[in-house]
PDB file of C-alpha atoms in Angstrom:
ATOM      1  CA  MET W 221       0.000   0.000   0.000  1.00 69.00           C
ATOM      2  CA  ASN W 222       1.392   3.440  -0.837  1.00 96.00           C
ATOM      3  CA  GLU W 223       2.077   5.905   1.969  1.00 96.00           C
ATOM      4  CA  ARG W 224      -0.825   8.246   1.148  1.00 97.00           C
ATOM      5  CA  LEU W 225      -3.399   5.476   1.145  1.00 97.00           C
ATOM      6  CA  SER W 226      -1.880   4.002   4.286  1.00 97.00           C
ATOM      7  CA  ARG W 227      -2.260   7.331   6.117  1.00 98.00           C
ATOM      8  CA  GLN W 228      -5.842   7.712   4.923  1.00 98.00           C
ATOM      9  CA  ILE W 229      -6.736   4.217   6.133  1.00 97.00           C
ATOM     10  CA  GLU W 230      -5.134   4.987   9.517  1.00 98.00           C
ATOM     11  CA  PHE W 231      -7.282   8.133   9.787  1.00 98.00           C
ATOM     12  CA  ILE W 232     -10.403   6.152   8.843  1.00 98.00           C
ATOM     13  CA  ARG W 233      -9.512   3.629  11.518  1.00 98.00           C
ATOM     14  CA  GLU W 234      -9.095   6.438  14.071  1.00 98.00           C
ATOM     15  CA  MET W 235     -12.528   7.815  13.121  1.00 98.00           C
ATOM     16  CA  ASP W 236     -14.127   4.614  14.360  1.00 98.00           C
ATOM     17  CA  ARG W 237     -13.321   5.844  17.882  1.00 98.00           C
ATOM     18  CA  LEU W 238     -15.876   8.654  17.407  1.00 97.00           C
ATOM     19  CA  LYS W 239     -18.534   5.991  17.915  1.00 98.00           C
ATOM     20  CA  THR W 240     -17.275   5.530  21.494  1.00 97.00           C
ATOM     21  CA  ILE W 241     -17.571   9.199  22.535  1.00 97.00           C
ATOM     22  CA  PHE W 242     -20.929   9.617  24.212  1.00 97.00           C
ATOM     23  CA  ARG W 243     -22.652  12.970  24.562  1.00 96.00           C
ATOM     24  CA  GLN W 244     -24.959  14.267  27.302  1.00 94.00           C
ATOM     25  CA  THR W 245     -27.840  14.237  24.815  1.00 96.00           C
ATOM     26  CA  TYR W 246     -30.114  11.210  24.694  1.00 97.00           C
ATOM     27  CA  LEU W 247     -31.465   9.595  21.543  1.00 97.00           C
ATOM     28  CA  MET W 248     -34.969  10.843  20.776  1.00 97.00           C
ATOM     29  CA  ASP W 249     -36.434   7.601  22.122  1.00 97.00           C
ATOM     30  CA  ALA W 250     -34.558   8.321  25.411  1.00 96.00           C
ATOM     31  CA  SER W 251     -33.066   4.801  25.405  1.00 97.00           C
ATOM     32  CA  ARG W 252     -29.410   5.856  25.724  1.00 97.00           C
ATOM     33  CA  HIS W 253     -26.951   8.674  25.205  1.00 97.00           C
ATOM     34  CA  GLU W 254     -26.120   9.604  21.626  1.00 97.00           C
ATOM     35  CA  ASN W 255     -22.542   9.177  20.411  1.00 98.00           C
ATOM     36  CA  ASP W 256     -20.522  11.710  18.429  1.00 98.00           C
ATOM     37  CA  ALA W 257     -20.661   9.727  15.183  1.00 98.00           C
ATOM     38  CA  GLU W 258     -24.453   9.601  15.334  1.00 98.00           C
ATOM     39  CA  HIS W 259     -24.621  13.305  16.146  1.00 98.00           C
ATOM     40  CA  SER W 260     -22.324  14.234  13.241  1.00 98.00           C
ATOM     41  CA  TRP W 261     -24.330  12.166  10.761  1.00 98.00           C
ATOM     42  CA  HIS W 262     -27.630  13.578  12.033  1.00 98.00           C
ATOM     43  CA  ILE W 263     -26.645  17.244  11.766  1.00 98.00           C
ATOM     44  CA  THR W 264     -25.123  16.688   8.325  1.00 98.00           C
ATOM     45  CA  LEU W 265     -28.469  15.304   7.162  1.00 98.00           C
ATOM     46  CA  MET W 266     -30.256  18.239   8.804  1.00 97.00           C
ATOM     47  CA  ALA W 267     -28.027  20.737   6.972  1.00 97.00           C
ATOM     48  CA  TRP W 268     -29.029  19.197   3.661  1.00 97.00           C
ATOM     49  CA  LEU W 269     -32.746  19.094   4.478  1.00 96.00           C
ATOM     50  CA  LEU W 270     -33.068  22.545   6.069  1.00 94.00           C
ATOM     51  CA  GLU W 271     -30.973  24.521   3.582  1.00 93.00           C
ATOM     52  CA  GLU W 272     -34.137  25.749   1.860  1.00 91.00           C
ATOM     53  CA  HIS W 273     -34.995  27.755   5.010  1.00 88.00           C
ATOM     54  CA  LEU W 274     -31.973  30.030   4.749  1.00 86.00           C
ATOM     55  CA  GLU W 275     -33.293  33.559   4.360  1.00 74.00           C
ATOM     56  CA  GLU W 276     -32.337  34.392   0.730  1.00 72.00           C
ATOM     57  CA  LYS W 277     -28.769  33.261   1.334  1.00 76.00           C
ATOM     58  CA  LYS W 278     -26.779  30.584  -0.369  1.00 87.00           C
ATOM     59  CA  VAL W 279     -24.194  28.388   1.274  1.00 94.00           C
ATOM     60  CA  ASN W 280     -21.643  26.021  -0.137  1.00 97.00           C
ATOM     61  CA  LEU W 281     -23.514  22.953   1.113  1.00 97.00           C
ATOM     62  CA  PRO W 282     -20.732  20.407   0.442  1.00 98.00           C
ATOM     63  CA  ARG W 283     -18.389  22.598   2.544  1.00 98.00           C
ATOM     64  CA  VAL W 284     -20.972  22.778   5.348  1.00 98.00           C
ATOM     65  CA  MET W 285     -21.416  19.000   5.247  1.00 98.00           C
ATOM     66  CA  LYS W 286     -17.646  18.394   5.414  1.00 98.00           C
ATOM     67  CA  MET W 287     -17.448  20.772   8.372  1.00 98.00           C
ATOM     68  CA  LEU W 288     -20.210  18.932  10.199  1.00 98.00           C
ATOM     69  CA  LEU W 289     -18.720  15.521   9.542  1.00 98.00           C
ATOM     70  CA  ILE W 290     -15.430  16.495  11.203  1.00 98.00           C
ATOM     71  CA  HIS W 291     -16.372  19.192  13.752  1.00 97.00           C
ATOM     72  CA  ASP W 292     -16.423  16.805  16.739  1.00 97.00           C
ATOM     73  CA  VAL W 293     -13.541  14.538  15.677  1.00 98.00           C
ATOM     74  CA  VAL W 294     -11.395  16.376  18.244  1.00 98.00           C
ATOM     75  CA  GLU W 295     -13.489  14.859  21.013  1.00 97.00           C
ATOM     76  CA  ILE W 296     -11.669  11.562  20.453  1.00 98.00           C
ATOM     77  CA  ASP W 297      -8.828  13.144  22.466  1.00 97.00           C
ATOM     78  CA  ALA W 298     -10.489  16.115  24.186  1.00 95.00           C
ATOM     79  CA  GLY W 299     -13.746  14.440  25.212  1.00 91.00           C
ATOM     80  CA  ASP W 300     -17.239  15.895  24.952  1.00 90.00           C
ATOM     81  CA  THR W 301     -17.751  19.166  26.818  1.00 87.00           C
ATOM     82  CA  PHE W 302     -21.394  19.693  27.735  1.00 86.00           C
ATOM     83  CA  ALA W 303     -22.693  22.898  26.146  1.00 84.00           C
ATOM     84  CA  TYR W 304     -23.865  24.303  29.497  1.00 87.00           C
ATOM     85  CA  ASP W 305     -20.756  23.369  31.505  1.00 83.00           C
ATOM     86  CA  THR W 306     -19.174  26.762  32.181  1.00 83.00           C
ATOM     87  CA  MET W 307     -16.100  25.307  33.882  1.00 84.00           C
ATOM     88  CA  GLY W 308     -15.606  22.753  31.101  1.00 80.00           C
ATOM     89  CA  GLN W 309     -15.648  25.512  28.477  1.00 84.00           C
ATOM     90  CA  GLU W 310     -12.473  27.008  29.984  1.00 89.00           C
ATOM     91  CA  GLY W 311      -9.495  25.938  27.879  1.00 88.00           C
ATOM     92  CA  LYS W 312     -11.753  23.937  25.562  1.00 91.00           C
ATOM     93  CA  PHE W 313     -10.463  25.485  22.337  1.00 94.00           C
ATOM     94  CA  GLU W 314      -6.820  24.800  23.220  1.00 95.00           C
ATOM     95  CA  ARG W 315      -7.574  21.180  24.220  1.00 96.00           C
ATOM     96  CA  GLU W 316      -9.461  20.660  20.988  1.00 97.00           C
ATOM     97  CA  ARG W 317      -6.839  22.413  18.833  1.00 97.00           C
ATOM     98  CA  LEU W 318      -4.155  20.047  20.112  1.00 97.00           C
ATOM     99  CA  ALA W 319      -6.463  17.118  19.398  1.00 98.00           C
ATOM    100  CA  ALA W 320      -7.131  18.438  15.882  1.00 98.00           C
ATOM    101  CA  GLU W 321      -3.413  18.670  15.166  1.00 98.00           C
ATOM    102  CA  ARG W 322      -2.800  15.089  16.293  1.00 98.00           C
ATOM    103  CA  ILE W 323      -5.827  13.517  14.641  1.00 98.00           C
ATOM    104  CA  PHE W 324      -5.733  15.410  11.339  1.00 98.00           C
ATOM    105  CA  GLY W 325      -1.954  14.898  11.407  1.00 98.00           C
ATOM    106  CA  LEU W 326      -2.581  11.240  10.607  1.00 98.00           C
ATOM    107  CA  LEU W 327      -3.570  12.349   7.101  1.00 98.00           C
ATOM    108  CA  PRO W 328      -1.405  13.354   4.134  1.00 98.00           C
ATOM    109  CA  PRO W 329      -0.416  17.061   4.407  1.00 98.00           C
ATOM    110  CA  ASP W 330      -2.965  18.415   1.891  1.00 98.00           C
ATOM    111  CA  GLN W 331      -5.852  16.675   3.675  1.00 98.00           C
ATOM    112  CA  PHE W 332      -4.470  17.765   7.056  1.00 98.00           C
ATOM    113  CA  ASP W 333      -4.568  21.369   5.807  1.00 98.00           C
ATOM    114  CA  GLU W 334      -8.128  21.033   4.477  1.00 98.00           C
ATOM    115  CA  MET W 335      -9.486  19.479   7.670  1.00 98.00           C
ATOM    116  CA  MET W 336      -7.730  21.974   9.952  1.00 98.00           C
ATOM    117  CA  GLU W 337      -9.093  24.823   7.848  1.00 98.00           C
ATOM    118  CA  LEU W 338     -12.627  23.414   8.026  1.00 98.00           C
ATOM    119  CA  TRP W 339     -12.390  22.770  11.765  1.00 98.00           C
ATOM    120  CA  LEU W 340     -11.054  26.268  12.486  1.00 98.00           C
ATOM    121  CA  GLU W 341     -13.715  27.831  10.256  1.00 98.00           C
ATOM    122  CA  PHE W 342     -16.418  25.986  12.204  1.00 97.00           C
ATOM    123  CA  GLU W 343     -14.946  27.099  15.536  1.00 96.00           C
ATOM    124  CA  GLN W 344     -14.583  30.756  14.523  1.00 96.00           C
ATOM    125  CA  ARG W 345     -18.076  31.003  12.997  1.00 93.00           C
ATOM    126  CA  GLU W 346     -17.225  33.942  10.745  1.00 93.00           C
ATOM    127  CA  THR W 347     -18.538  32.590   7.423  1.00 94.00           C
ATOM    128  CA  MET W 348     -22.070  31.860   6.293  1.00 92.00           C
ATOM    129  CA  GLU W 349     -21.127  28.181   6.003  1.00 96.00           C
ATOM    130  CA  SER W 350     -19.773  27.950   9.544  1.00 96.00           C
ATOM    131  CA  SER W 351     -22.722  29.868  10.946  1.00 92.00           C
ATOM    132  CA  TYR W 352     -25.153  27.516   9.209  1.00 95.00           C
ATOM    133  CA  ALA W 353     -23.168  24.506  10.437  1.00 97.00           C
ATOM    134  CA  ALA W 354     -23.260  25.908  13.983  1.00 95.00           C
ATOM    135  CA  ALA W 355     -27.020  26.340  13.664  1.00 94.00           C
ATOM    136  CA  MET W 356     -27.440  22.629  12.943  1.00 97.00           C
ATOM    137  CA  ASP W 357     -25.150  21.794  15.868  1.00 97.00           C
ATOM    138  CA  ARG W 358     -27.367  23.873  18.188  1.00 96.00           C
ATOM    139  CA  ILE W 359     -30.766  22.790  16.874  1.00 96.00           C
ATOM    140  CA  GLN W 360     -30.232  19.025  16.932  1.00 97.00           C
ATOM    141  CA  PRO W 361     -29.564  18.627  20.698  1.00 96.00           C
ATOM    142  CA  LEU W 362     -32.460  20.979  21.373  1.00 96.00           C
ATOM    143  CA  LEU W 363     -34.760  18.676  19.395  1.00 97.00           C
ATOM    144  CA  HIS W 364     -33.380  15.661  21.262  1.00 97.00           C
ATOM    145  CA  ASN W 365     -34.095  17.342  24.587  1.00 97.00           C
ATOM    146  CA  TYR W 366     -37.582  18.366  23.565  1.00 97.00           C
ATOM    147  CA  TYR W 367     -38.519  14.875  22.369  1.00 97.00           C
ATOM    148  CA  THR W 368     -37.079  13.221  25.490  1.00 98.00           C
ATOM    149  CA  GLN W 369     -39.111  15.535  27.731  1.00 97.00           C
ATOM    150  CA  GLY W 370     -35.986  17.461  28.696  1.00 97.00           C
ATOM    151  CA  LYS W 371     -34.054  14.469  29.980  1.00 97.00           C
ATOM    152  CA  ALA W 372     -30.560  15.995  29.684  1.00 96.00           C
ATOM    153  CA  TRP W 373     -31.778  19.526  30.488  1.00 97.00           C
ATOM    154  CA  GLN W 374     -33.301  18.284  33.733  1.00 96.00           C
ATOM    155  CA  ALA W 375     -30.267  16.201  34.661  1.00 94.00           C
ATOM    156  CA  HIS W 376     -28.125  19.342  34.469  1.00 94.00           C
ATOM    157  CA  GLY W 377     -30.601  21.967  35.712  1.00 95.00           C
ATOM    158  CA  VAL W 378     -30.551  23.885  32.411  1.00 96.00           C
ATOM    159  CA  THR W 379     -32.782  26.977  32.216  1.00 97.00           C
ATOM    160  CA  CYS W 380     -34.811  28.454  29.369  1.00 97.00           C
ATOM    161  CA  ASP W 381     -32.652  31.591  29.077  1.00 96.00           C
ATOM    162  CA  ARG W 382     -29.499  29.494  28.596  1.00 95.00           C
ATOM    163  CA  VAL W 383     -31.092  27.457  25.806  1.00 97.00           C
ATOM    164  CA  LEU W 384     -32.476  30.580  24.125  1.00 96.00           C
ATOM    165  CA  GLY W 385     -29.066  32.239  24.413  1.00 95.00           C
ATOM    166  CA  ARG W 386     -27.435  29.425  22.430  1.00 94.00           C
ATOM    167  CA  ILE W 387     -29.845  29.786  19.518  1.00 94.00           C
ATOM    168  CA  ARG W 388     -30.457  33.551  19.435  1.00 94.00           C
ATOM    169  CA  PHE W 389     -28.250  33.984  16.329  1.00 90.00           C
ATOM    170  CA  LEU W 390     -30.763  31.891  14.372  1.00 90.00           C
ATOM    171  CA  GLU W 391     -33.300  34.709  14.571  1.00 92.00           C
ATOM    172  CA  THR W 392     -31.621  36.573  11.693  1.00 86.00           C
ATOM    173  CA  GLU W 393     -30.079  33.642   9.815  1.00 80.00           C
ATOM    174  CA  LEU W 394     -32.884  31.067   9.921  1.00 84.00           C
ATOM    175  CA  PRO W 395     -35.974  32.969  11.065  1.00 87.00           C
ATOM    176  CA  ASP W 396     -38.451  30.173  10.219  1.00 86.00           C
ATOM    177  CA  VAL W 397     -36.380  27.617  12.086  1.00 87.00           C
ATOM    178  CA  TYR W 398     -35.838  30.066  14.983  1.00 92.00           C
ATOM    179  CA  THR W 399     -39.598  30.562  15.292  1.00 94.00           C
ATOM    180  CA  LEU W 400     -40.122  26.803  15.403  1.00 92.00           C
ATOM    181  CA  VAL W 401     -37.370  25.980  17.917  1.00 93.00           C
ATOM    182  CA  SER W 402     -38.021  28.971  20.194  1.00 96.00           C
ATOM    183  CA  GLY W 403     -41.653  27.833  20.242  1.00 96.00           C
ATOM    184  CA  LEU W 404     -40.500  24.358  21.273  1.00 96.00           C
ATOM    185  CA  ILE W 405     -38.375  25.877  24.044  1.00 97.00           C
ATOM    186  CA  HIS W 406     -41.329  27.819  25.455  1.00 96.00           C
ATOM    187  CA  ASP W 407     -43.542  24.740  25.128  1.00 97.00           C
ATOM    188  CA  ALA W 408     -40.878  22.744  26.994  1.00 97.00           C
ATOM    189  CA  VAL W 409     -41.060  25.247  29.856  1.00 98.00           C
ATOM    190  CA  ASP W 410     -44.876  25.026  29.870  1.00 97.00           C
ATOM    191  CA  LYS W 411     -44.682  21.209  29.985  1.00 97.00           C
ATOM    192  CA  GLY W 412     -42.055  21.187  32.736  1.00 97.00           C
ATOM    193  CA  TYR W 413     -39.253  19.778  30.540  1.00 97.00           C
ATOM    194  CA  LEU W 414     -37.105  22.892  30.999  1.00 97.00           C
ATOM    195  CA  LEU W 415     -36.628  25.234  33.940  1.00 96.00           C
ATOM    196  CA  PRO W 416     -38.019  28.764  33.347  1.00 96.00           C
TER     197      PRO W 416
END
């Protein structure tokens, strides 16, 4: 096997570990925690399906999908940091950057460069593509929490204002989706799934 293919296969092998990184979010049937591989697949599918709701904006959808497929790869080394864990957020970027360098470093240099660029773009959220990708990453766990009657929200004492704060940017970028998910958040409070 040539060196390039060998490095790509090693990276593919490493990606299998993403299936072992469990998140705080439960599957929508509440049977178990979701893993990072499932989450990445799910939000990539969502990005494809919900693109039509972008308010008169176009995104490079293949770029968004690539971003979503690799955005949590760093958690193989850095672990999953719960979105509402203030202490865990401290130093998170540096932990994940080191993980990105090691993991993407398994690849040939040109693919290392592409993946690092995509990962950094997602983290910095300065492009339309990264903002749209971030929207999918925020909406999906919210849906999981709503359809599990707030199972993870309740376990961590999450409040309505914290959930709304994480999705506020959707109001201008995906107004239809924002209306839907903010409605679900308020309904979750009314039903006792989420603290007011």
